[in-house]
mmCIF file of C-alpha atoms in Angstrom:
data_model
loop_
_atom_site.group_PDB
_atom_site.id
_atom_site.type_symbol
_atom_site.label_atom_id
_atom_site.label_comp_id
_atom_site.label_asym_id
_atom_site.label_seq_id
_atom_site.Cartn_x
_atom_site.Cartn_y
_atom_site.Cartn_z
ATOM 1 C CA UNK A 1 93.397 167.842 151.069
ATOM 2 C CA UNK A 2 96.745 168.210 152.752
ATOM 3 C CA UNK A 3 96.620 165.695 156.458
ATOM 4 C CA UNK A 4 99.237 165.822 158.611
ATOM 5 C CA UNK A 5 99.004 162.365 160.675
ATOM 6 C CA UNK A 6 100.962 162.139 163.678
ATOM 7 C CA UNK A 7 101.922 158.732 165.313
ATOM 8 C CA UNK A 8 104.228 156.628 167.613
ATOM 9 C CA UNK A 9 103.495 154.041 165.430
ATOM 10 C CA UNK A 10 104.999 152.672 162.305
ATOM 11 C CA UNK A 11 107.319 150.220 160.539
ATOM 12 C CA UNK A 12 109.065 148.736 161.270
ATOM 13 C CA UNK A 13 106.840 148.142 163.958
ATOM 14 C CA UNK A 14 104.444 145.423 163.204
ATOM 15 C CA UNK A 15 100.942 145.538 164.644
ATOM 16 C CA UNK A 16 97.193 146.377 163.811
ATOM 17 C CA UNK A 17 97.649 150.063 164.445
ATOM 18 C CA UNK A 18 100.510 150.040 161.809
ATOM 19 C CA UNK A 19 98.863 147.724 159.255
ATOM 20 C CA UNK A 20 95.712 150.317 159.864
ATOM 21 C CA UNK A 21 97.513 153.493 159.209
ATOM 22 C CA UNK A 22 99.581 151.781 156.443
ATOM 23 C CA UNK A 23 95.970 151.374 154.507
ATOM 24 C CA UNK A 24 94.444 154.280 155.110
ATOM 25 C CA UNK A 25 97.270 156.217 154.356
ATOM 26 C CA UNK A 26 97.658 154.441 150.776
ATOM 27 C CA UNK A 27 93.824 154.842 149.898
ATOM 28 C CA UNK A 28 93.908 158.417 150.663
ATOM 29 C CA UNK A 29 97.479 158.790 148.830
ATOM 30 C CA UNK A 30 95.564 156.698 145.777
ATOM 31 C CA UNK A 31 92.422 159.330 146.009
ATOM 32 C CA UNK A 32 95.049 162.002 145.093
ATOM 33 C CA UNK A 33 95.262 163.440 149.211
ATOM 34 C CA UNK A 34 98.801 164.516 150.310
ATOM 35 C CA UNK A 35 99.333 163.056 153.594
ATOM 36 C CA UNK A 36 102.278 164.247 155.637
ATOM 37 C CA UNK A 37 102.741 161.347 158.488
ATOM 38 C CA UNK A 38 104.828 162.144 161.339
ATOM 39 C CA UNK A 39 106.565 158.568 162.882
ATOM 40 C CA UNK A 40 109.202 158.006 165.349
ATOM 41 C CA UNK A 41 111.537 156.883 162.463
ATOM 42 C CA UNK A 42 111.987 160.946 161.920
ATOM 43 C CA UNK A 43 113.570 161.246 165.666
ATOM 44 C CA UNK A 44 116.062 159.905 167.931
ATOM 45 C CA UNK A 45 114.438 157.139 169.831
ATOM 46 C CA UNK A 46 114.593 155.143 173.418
ATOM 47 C CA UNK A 47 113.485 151.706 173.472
ATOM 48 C CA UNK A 48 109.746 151.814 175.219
ATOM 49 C CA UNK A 49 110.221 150.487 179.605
ATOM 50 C CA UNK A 50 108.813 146.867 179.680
ATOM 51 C CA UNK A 51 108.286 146.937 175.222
ATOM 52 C CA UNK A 52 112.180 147.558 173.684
ATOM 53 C CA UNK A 53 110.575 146.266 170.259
ATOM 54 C CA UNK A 54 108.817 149.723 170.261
ATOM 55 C CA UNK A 55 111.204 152.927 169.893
ATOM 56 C CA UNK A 56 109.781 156.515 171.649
ATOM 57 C CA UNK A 57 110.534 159.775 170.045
ATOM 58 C CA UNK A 58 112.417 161.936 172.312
ATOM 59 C CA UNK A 59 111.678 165.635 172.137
ATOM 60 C CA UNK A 60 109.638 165.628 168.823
ATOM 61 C CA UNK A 61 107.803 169.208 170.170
ATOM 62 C CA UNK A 62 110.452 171.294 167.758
ATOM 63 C CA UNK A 63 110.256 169.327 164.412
ATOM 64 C CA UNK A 64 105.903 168.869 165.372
ATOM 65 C CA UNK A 65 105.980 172.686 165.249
ATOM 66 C CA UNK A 66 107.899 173.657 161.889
ATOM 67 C CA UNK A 67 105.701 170.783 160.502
ATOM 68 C CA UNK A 68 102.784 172.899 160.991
ATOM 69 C CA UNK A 69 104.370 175.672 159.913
ATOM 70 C CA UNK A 70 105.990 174.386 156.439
ATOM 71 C CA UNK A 71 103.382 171.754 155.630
ATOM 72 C CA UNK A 72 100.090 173.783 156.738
ATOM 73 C CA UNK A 73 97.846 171.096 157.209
ATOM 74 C CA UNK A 74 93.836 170.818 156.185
ATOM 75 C CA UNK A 75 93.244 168.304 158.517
ATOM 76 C CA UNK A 76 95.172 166.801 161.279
ATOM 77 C CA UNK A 77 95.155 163.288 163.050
ATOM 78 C CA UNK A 78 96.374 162.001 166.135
ATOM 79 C CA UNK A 79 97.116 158.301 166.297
ATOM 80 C CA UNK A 80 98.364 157.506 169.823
ATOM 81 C CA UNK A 81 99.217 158.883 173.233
ATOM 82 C CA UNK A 82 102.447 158.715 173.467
ATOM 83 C CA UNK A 83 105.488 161.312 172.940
ATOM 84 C CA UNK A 84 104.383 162.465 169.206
ATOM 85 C CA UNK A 85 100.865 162.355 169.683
ATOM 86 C CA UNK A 86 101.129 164.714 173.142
ATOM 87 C CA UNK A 87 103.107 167.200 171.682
ATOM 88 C CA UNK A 88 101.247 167.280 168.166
ATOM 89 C CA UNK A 89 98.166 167.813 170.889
ATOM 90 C CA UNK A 90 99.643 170.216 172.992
ATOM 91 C CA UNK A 91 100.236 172.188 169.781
ATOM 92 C CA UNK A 92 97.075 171.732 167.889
ATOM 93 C CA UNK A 93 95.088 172.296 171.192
ATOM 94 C CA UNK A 94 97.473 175.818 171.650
ATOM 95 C CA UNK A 95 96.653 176.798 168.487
ATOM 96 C CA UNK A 96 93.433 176.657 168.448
ATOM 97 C CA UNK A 97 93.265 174.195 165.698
ATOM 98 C CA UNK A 98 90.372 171.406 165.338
ATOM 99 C CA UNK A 99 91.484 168.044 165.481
ATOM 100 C CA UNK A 100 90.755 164.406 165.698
ATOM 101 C CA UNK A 101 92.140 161.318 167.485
ATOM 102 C CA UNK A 102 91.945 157.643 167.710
ATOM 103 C CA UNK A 103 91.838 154.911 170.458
ATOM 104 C CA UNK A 104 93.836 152.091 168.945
ATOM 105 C CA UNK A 105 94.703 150.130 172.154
ATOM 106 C CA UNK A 106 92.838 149.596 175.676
ATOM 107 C CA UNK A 107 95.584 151.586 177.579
ATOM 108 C CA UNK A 108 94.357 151.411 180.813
ATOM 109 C CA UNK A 109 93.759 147.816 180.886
ATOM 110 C CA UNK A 110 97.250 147.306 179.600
ATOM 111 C CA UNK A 111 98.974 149.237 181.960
ATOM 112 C CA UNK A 112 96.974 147.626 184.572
ATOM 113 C CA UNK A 113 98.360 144.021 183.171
ATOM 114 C CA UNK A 114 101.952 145.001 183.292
ATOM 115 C CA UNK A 115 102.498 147.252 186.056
ATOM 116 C CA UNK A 116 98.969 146.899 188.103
ATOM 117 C CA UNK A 117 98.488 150.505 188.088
ATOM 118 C CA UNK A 118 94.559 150.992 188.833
ATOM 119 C CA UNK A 119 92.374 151.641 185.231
ATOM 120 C CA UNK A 120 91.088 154.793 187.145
ATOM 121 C CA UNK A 121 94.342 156.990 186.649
ATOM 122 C CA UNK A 122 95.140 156.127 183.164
ATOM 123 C CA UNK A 123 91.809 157.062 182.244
ATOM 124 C CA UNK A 124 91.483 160.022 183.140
ATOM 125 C CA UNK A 125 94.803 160.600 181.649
ATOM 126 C CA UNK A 126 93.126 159.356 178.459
ATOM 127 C CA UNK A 127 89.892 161.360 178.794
ATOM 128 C CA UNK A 128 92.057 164.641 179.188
ATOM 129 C CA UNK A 129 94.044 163.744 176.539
ATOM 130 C CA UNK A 130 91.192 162.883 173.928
ATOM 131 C CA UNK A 131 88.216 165.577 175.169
ATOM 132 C CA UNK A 132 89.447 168.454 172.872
ATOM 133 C CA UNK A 133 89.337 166.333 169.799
ATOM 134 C CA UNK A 134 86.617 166.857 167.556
ATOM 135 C CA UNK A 135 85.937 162.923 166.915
ATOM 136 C CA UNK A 136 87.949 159.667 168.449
ATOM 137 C CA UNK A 137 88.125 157.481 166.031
ATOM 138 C CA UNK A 138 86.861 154.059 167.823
ATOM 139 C CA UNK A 139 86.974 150.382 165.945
ATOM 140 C CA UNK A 140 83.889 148.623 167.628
ATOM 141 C CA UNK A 141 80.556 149.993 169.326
ATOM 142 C CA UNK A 142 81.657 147.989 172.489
ATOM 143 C CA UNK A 143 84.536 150.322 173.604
ATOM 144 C CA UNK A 144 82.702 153.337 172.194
ATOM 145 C CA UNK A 145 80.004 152.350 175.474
ATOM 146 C CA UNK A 146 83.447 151.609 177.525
ATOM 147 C CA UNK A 147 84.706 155.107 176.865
ATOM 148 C CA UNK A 148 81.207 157.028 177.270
ATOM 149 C CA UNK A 149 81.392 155.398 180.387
ATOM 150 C CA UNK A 150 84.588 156.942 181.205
ATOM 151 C CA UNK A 151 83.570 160.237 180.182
ATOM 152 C CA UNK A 152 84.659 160.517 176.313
ATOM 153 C CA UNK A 153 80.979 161.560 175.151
ATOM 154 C CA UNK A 154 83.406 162.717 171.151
ATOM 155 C CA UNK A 155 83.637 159.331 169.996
ATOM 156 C CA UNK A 156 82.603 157.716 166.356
ATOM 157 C CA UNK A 157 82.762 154.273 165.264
ATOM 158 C CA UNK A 158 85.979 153.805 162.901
ATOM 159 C CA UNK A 159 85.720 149.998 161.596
ATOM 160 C CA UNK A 160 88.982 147.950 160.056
ATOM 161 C CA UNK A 161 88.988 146.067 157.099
ATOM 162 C CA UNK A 162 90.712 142.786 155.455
ATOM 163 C CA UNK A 163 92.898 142.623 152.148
ATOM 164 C CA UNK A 164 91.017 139.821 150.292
ATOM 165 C CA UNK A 165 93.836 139.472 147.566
ATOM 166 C CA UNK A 166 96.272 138.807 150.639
ATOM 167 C CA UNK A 167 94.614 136.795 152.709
ATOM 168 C CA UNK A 168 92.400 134.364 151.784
ATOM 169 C CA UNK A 169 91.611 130.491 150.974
ATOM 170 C CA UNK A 170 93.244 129.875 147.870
ATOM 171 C CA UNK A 171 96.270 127.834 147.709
ATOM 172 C CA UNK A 172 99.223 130.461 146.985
ATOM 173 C CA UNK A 173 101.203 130.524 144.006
ATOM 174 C CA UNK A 174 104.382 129.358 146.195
ATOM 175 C CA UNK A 175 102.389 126.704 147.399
ATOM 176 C CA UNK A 176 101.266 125.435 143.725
ATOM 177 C CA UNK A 177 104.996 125.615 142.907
ATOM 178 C CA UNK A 178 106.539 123.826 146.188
ATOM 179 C CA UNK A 179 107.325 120.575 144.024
ATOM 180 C CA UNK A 180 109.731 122.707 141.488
ATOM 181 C CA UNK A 181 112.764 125.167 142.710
ATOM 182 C CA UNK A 182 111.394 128.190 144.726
ATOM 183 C CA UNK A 183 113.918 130.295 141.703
ATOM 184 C CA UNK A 184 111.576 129.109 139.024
ATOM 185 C CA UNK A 185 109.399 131.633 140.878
ATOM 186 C CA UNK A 186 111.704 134.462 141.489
ATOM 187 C CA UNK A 187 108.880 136.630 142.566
ATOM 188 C CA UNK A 188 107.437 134.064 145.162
ATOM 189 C CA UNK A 189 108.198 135.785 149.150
ATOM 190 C CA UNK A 190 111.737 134.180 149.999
ATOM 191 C CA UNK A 191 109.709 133.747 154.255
ATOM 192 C CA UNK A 192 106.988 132.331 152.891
ATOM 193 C CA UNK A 193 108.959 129.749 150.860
ATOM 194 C CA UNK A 194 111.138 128.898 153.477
ATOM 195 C CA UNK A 195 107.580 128.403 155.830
ATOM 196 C CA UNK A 196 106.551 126.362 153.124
ATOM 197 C CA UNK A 197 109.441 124.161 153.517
ATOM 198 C CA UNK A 198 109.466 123.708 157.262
ATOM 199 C CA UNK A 199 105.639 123.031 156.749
ATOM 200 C CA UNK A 200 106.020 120.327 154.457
ATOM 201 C CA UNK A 201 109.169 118.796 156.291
ATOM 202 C CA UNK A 202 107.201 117.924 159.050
ATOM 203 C CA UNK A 203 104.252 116.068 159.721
ATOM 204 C CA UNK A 204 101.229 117.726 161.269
ATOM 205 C CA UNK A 205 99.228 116.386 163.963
ATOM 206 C CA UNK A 206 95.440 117.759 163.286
ATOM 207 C CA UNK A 207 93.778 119.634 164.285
ATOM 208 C CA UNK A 208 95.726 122.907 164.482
ATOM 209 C CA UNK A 209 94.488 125.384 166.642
ATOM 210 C CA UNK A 210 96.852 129.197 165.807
ATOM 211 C CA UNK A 211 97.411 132.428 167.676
ATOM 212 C CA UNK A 212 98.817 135.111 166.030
ATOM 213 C CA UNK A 213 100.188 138.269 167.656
ATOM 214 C CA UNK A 214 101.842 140.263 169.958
ATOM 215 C CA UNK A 215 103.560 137.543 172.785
ATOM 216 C CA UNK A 216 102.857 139.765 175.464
ATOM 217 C CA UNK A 217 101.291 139.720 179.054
ATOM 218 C CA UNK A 218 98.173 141.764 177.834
ATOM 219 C CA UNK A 219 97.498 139.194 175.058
ATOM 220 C CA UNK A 220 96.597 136.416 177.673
ATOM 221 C CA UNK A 221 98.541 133.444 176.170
ATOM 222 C CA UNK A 222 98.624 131.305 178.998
ATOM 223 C CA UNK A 223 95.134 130.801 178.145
ATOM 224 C CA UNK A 224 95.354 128.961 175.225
ATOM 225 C CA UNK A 225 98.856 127.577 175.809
ATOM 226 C CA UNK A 226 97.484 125.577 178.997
ATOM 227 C CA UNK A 227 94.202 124.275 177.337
ATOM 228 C CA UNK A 228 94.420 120.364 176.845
ATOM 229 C CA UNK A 229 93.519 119.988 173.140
ATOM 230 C CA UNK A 230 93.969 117.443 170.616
ATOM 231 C CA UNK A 231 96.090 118.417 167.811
ATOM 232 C CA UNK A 232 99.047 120.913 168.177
ATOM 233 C CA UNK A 233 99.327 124.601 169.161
ATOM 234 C CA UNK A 234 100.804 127.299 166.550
ATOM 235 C CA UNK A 235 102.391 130.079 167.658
ATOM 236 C CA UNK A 236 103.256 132.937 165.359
ATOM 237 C CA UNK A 237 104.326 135.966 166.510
ATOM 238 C CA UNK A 238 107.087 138.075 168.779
ATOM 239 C CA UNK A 239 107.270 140.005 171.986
ATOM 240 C CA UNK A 240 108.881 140.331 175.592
ATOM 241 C CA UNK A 241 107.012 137.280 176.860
ATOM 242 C CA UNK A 242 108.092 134.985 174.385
ATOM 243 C CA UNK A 243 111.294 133.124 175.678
ATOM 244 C CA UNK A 244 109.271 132.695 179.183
ATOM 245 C CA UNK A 245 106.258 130.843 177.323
ATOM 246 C CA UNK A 246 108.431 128.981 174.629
ATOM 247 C CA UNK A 247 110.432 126.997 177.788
ATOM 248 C CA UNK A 248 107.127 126.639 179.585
ATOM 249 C CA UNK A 249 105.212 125.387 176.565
ATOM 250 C CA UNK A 250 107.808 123.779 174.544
ATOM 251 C CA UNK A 251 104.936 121.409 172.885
ATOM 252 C CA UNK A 252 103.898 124.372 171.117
ATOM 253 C CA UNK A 253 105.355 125.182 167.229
ATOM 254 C CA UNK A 254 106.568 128.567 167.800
ATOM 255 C CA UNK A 255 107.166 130.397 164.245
ATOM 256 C CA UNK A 256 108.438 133.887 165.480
ATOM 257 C CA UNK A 257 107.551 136.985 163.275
ATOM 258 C CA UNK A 258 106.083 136.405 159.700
ATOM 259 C CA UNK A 259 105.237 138.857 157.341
ATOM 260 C CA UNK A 260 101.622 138.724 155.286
ATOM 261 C CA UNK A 261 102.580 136.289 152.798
ATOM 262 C CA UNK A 262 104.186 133.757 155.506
ATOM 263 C CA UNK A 263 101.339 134.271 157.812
ATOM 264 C CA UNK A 264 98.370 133.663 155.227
ATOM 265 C CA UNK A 265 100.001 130.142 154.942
ATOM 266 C CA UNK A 266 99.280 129.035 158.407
ATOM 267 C CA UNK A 267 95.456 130.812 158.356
ATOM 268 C CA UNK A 268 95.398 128.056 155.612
ATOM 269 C CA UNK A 269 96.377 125.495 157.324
ATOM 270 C CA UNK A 270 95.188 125.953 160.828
ATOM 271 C CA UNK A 271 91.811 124.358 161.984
ATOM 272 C CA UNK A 272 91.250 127.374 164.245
ATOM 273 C CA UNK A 273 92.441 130.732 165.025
ATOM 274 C CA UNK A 274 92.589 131.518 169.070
ATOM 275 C CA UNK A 275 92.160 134.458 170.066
ATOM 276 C CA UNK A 276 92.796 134.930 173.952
ATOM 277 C CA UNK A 277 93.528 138.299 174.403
ATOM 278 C CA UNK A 278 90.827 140.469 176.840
ATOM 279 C CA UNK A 279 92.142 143.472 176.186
ATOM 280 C CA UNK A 280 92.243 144.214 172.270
ATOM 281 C CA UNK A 281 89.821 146.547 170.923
ATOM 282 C CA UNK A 282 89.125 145.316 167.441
ATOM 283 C CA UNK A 283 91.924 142.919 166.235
ATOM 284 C CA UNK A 284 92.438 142.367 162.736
ATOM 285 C CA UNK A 285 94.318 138.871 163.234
ATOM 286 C CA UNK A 286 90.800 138.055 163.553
ATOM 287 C CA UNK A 287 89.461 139.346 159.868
ATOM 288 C CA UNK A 288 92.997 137.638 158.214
ATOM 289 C CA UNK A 289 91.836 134.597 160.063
ATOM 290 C CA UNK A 290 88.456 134.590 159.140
ATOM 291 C CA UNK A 291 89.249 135.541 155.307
ATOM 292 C CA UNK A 292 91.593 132.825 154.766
ATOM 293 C CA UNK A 293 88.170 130.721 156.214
ATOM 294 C CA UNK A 294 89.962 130.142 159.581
ATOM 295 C CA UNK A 295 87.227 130.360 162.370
ATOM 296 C CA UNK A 296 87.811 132.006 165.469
ATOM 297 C CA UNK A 297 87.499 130.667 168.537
ATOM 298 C CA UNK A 298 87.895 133.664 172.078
ATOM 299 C CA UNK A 299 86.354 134.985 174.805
ATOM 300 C CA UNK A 300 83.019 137.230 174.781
ATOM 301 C CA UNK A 301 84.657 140.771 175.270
ATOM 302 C CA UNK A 302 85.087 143.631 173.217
ATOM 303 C CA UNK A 303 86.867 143.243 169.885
ATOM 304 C CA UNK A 304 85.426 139.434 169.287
ATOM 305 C CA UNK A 305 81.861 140.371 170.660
ATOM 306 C CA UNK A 306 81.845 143.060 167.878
ATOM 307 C CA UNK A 307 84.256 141.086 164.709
ATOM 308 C CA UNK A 308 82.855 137.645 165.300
ATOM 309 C CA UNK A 309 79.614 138.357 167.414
ATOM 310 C CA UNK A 310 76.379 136.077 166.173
ATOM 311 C CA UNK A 311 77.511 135.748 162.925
ATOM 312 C CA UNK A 312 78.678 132.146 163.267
ATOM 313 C CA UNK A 313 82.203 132.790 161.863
ATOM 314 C CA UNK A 314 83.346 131.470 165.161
ATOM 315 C CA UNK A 315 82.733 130.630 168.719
ATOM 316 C CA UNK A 316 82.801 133.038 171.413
ATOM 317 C CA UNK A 317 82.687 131.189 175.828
ATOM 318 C CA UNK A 318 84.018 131.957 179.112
ATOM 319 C CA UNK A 319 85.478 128.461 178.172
ATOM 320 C CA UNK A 320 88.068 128.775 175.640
ATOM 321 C CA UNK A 321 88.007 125.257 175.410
ATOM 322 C CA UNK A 322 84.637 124.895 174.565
ATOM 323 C CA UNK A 323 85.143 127.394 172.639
ATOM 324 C CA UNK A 324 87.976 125.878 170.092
ATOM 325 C CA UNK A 325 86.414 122.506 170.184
ATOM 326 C CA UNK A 326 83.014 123.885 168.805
ATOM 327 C CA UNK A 327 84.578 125.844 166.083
ATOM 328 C CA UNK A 328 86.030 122.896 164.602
ATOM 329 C CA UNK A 329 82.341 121.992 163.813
ATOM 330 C CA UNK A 330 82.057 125.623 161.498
ATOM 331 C CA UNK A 331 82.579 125.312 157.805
ATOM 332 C CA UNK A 332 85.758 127.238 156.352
ATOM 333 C CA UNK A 333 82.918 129.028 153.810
ATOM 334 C CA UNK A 334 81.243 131.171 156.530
ATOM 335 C CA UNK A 335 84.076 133.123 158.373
ATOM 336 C CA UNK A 336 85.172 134.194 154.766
ATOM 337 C CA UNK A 337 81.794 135.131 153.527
ATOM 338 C CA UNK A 338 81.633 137.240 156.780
ATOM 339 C CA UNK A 339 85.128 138.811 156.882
ATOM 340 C CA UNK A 340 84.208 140.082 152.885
ATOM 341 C CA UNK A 341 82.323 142.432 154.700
ATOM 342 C CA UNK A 342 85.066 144.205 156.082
ATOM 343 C CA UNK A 343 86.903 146.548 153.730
ATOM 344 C CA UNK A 344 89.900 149.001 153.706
ATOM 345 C CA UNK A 345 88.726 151.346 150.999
ATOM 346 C CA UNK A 346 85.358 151.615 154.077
ATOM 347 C CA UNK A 347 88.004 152.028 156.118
ATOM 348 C CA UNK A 348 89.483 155.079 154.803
ATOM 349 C CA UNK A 349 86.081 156.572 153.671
ATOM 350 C CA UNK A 350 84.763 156.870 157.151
ATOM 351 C CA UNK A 351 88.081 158.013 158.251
ATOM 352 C CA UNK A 352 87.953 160.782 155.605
ATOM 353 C CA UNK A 353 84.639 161.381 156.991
ATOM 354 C CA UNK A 354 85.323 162.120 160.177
ATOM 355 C CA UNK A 355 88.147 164.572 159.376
ATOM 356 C CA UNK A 356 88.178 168.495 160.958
ATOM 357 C CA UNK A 357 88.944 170.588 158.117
ATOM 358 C CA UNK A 358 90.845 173.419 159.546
ATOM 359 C CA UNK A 359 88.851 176.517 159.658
ATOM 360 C CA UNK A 360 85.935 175.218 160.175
ATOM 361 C CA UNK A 361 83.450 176.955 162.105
ATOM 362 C CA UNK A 362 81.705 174.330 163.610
ATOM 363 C CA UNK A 363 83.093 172.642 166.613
ATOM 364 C CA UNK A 364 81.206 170.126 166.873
ATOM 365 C CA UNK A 365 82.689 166.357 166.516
ATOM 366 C CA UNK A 366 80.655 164.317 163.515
ATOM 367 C CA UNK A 367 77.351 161.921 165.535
ATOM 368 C CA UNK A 368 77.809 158.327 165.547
ATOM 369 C CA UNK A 369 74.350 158.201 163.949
ATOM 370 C CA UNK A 370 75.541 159.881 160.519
ATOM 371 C CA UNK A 371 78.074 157.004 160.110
ATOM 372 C CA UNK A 372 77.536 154.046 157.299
ATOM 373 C CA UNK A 373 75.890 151.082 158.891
ATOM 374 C CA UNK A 374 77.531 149.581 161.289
ATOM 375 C CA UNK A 375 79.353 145.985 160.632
ATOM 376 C CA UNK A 376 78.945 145.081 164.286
ATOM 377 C CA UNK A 377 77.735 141.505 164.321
ATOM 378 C CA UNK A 378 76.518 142.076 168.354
ATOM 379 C CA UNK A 379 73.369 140.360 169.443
#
């Protein structure tokens, strides 16, 4: 099947929706699919008001359309709202051509956070936006009832997954290695040697309790950063709030951006992963926390409520405190036996699922009861 994906997001951005595509995309490319994805790095670009970090396509309409035309897709996605995703739905929507979405991000709670625009408007922006699409792909059952109640009555349940080969509790071959030269390893990941280093330099006061993230308003950091807790805060992770929260919480170890192979070294290491944020809808930091046997510790909203629920991986309270100090008491073996449960190659078959051939008579989006069980762990 040719599927044309179209997205304002992708490397080098770094982020769940990125990771998420980035899978998908290479199961379906491995199940012999052509897939044809359409990313801001194929247009000029303005740095996103209030974001920079993220780059906008400017007037992608023209290159969206001869895409149709010269590729002539069986399927096509829609990954976001912004520039390439409105014109790729202006087109598919003239055209007459069945299509899906996804809802990636809570956008009208996040515009809310940074600008205090009312949820109200951007959700009906969102409900026109997604009400032509034959299925929005959602990650949890929680903001599937969110978005019924805002109107979107086309949505399925689209779960994540966790690479267990990348992330996990198993001391790393860098690791094993630390006591020798880093270039009697020449294949070892030069960040996560260098992490190593700074790790091993320094002594650690335990516990450790980790975020992992965006550093952003919407992510709720001041949260976790204020809580009086034994041990010492990790921070890894970029963003526009950053250099604000780094003076006012210079107690804090603040690693900046790691890639996969960095990152699975502090899972390892931390006592608990933190997960503040109100706003996510899924979050995978949580199933590369959990599979490295980090448990989670966060508040009882969507995203945790449906990754960590009642399965005893972690700890969910209106009192993040409470919260952290009672998932020290979890052992490391239960958050990985629960995040095995998540998997890419599920990922991508329910995404394949889902799918609008074009040309097909039906129009009719795919019922949420004709997906695989659900993973939700929800009481």
């Amino acid at each position: 099947m040719r599927i044309l994906i179209a997205t304002d997001a992708w490397a080098p951005q770094v982020n769940g929706v990125v990771q998420t595509l980035s899978q998908v995309v290479a199961q379906l490319t491995a199940q012999g699919h052509e897939v044809r994805v359409i990313h801001p790095g194929l247009f000029k670009t303005i740095p996103c008001p209030t974001y920079p970090e993220i780059r906008l396509a400017l007037w992608p309409f023209t290159r969206l359309r001869n895409e149709l035309d010269r590729f002539k897709p069986q399927a096509v996605h829609i990954v976001t709202e912004g520039p390439i995703g409105l014109a790729m739905r202006l087109l598919a929507h003239g055209r007459k051509l069945p299509f899906t979405t996804a809802y990636h991000t809570q956008f009208p709670e996040y515009v809310k956070a940074r600008s205090g625009i009312p949820i109200r408007f951007t959700a009906a922006l969102l409900r026109w936006f997604h009400k032509p699409s034959r299925a929005v792909m959602v990650p949890t059952l929680s903001v599937i009832k969110t978005l019924q109640g805002r109107g979107l009555n086309n949505c399925v349940l689209w779960q994540r997954g966790v690479d267990l080969k990348r992330f996990n509790p198993e001391q790393s071959a860098a690791s094993k290695h630390m006591s020798y030269s880093p270039r009697d390893l020449p294949t070892d990941d030069a960040q996560q040697v260098e992490l190593l280093h700074r790790l091993n330099a320094c002594s650690i006061e335990k516990p450790v309790f980790l975020y992992a993230g965006r550093v952003a308003v919407e992510k709720n950091l001041d949260a976790f950063l204020s809580l009086e807790l034994p041990g010492e805060k990790w921070i890894a992770g970029d963003g526009p709030a950053r250099k604000a929260l780094e003076k006012q919480y210079p107690e804090a170890k603040w690693f900046g951006m790691l890639n996969h192979a960095a990152l699975s070294e502090l899972y390892k290491r931390a006592d608990v992963f933190v997960f503040p944020s109100m706003t996510d809808t899924f979050g995978l930091v949580l199933l590369e926390a959990m599979a490295s046997g980090c448990p989670v510790a966060a508040f009882p909203v969507n995203g945790p409520l449906d990754v960590v629920g009642n399965s005893g991986a972690g700890v969910l309270d209106w009192n993040l405190k409470t919260a952290a100090m009672a998932a020290l008491k979890i052992e490391r073996v239960v958050p990985l036996k629960h995040a095995s449960t998540f998997t890419w190659e599920n990922c991508a078959e329910q995404f394949q699922g889902y799918l609008a051939p074009i040309g097909l008579t039906s129009t009719a989006p795919k019922k949420l009861s004709a997906n695989p069980k659900p993973l939700s762990n929800r009481p």
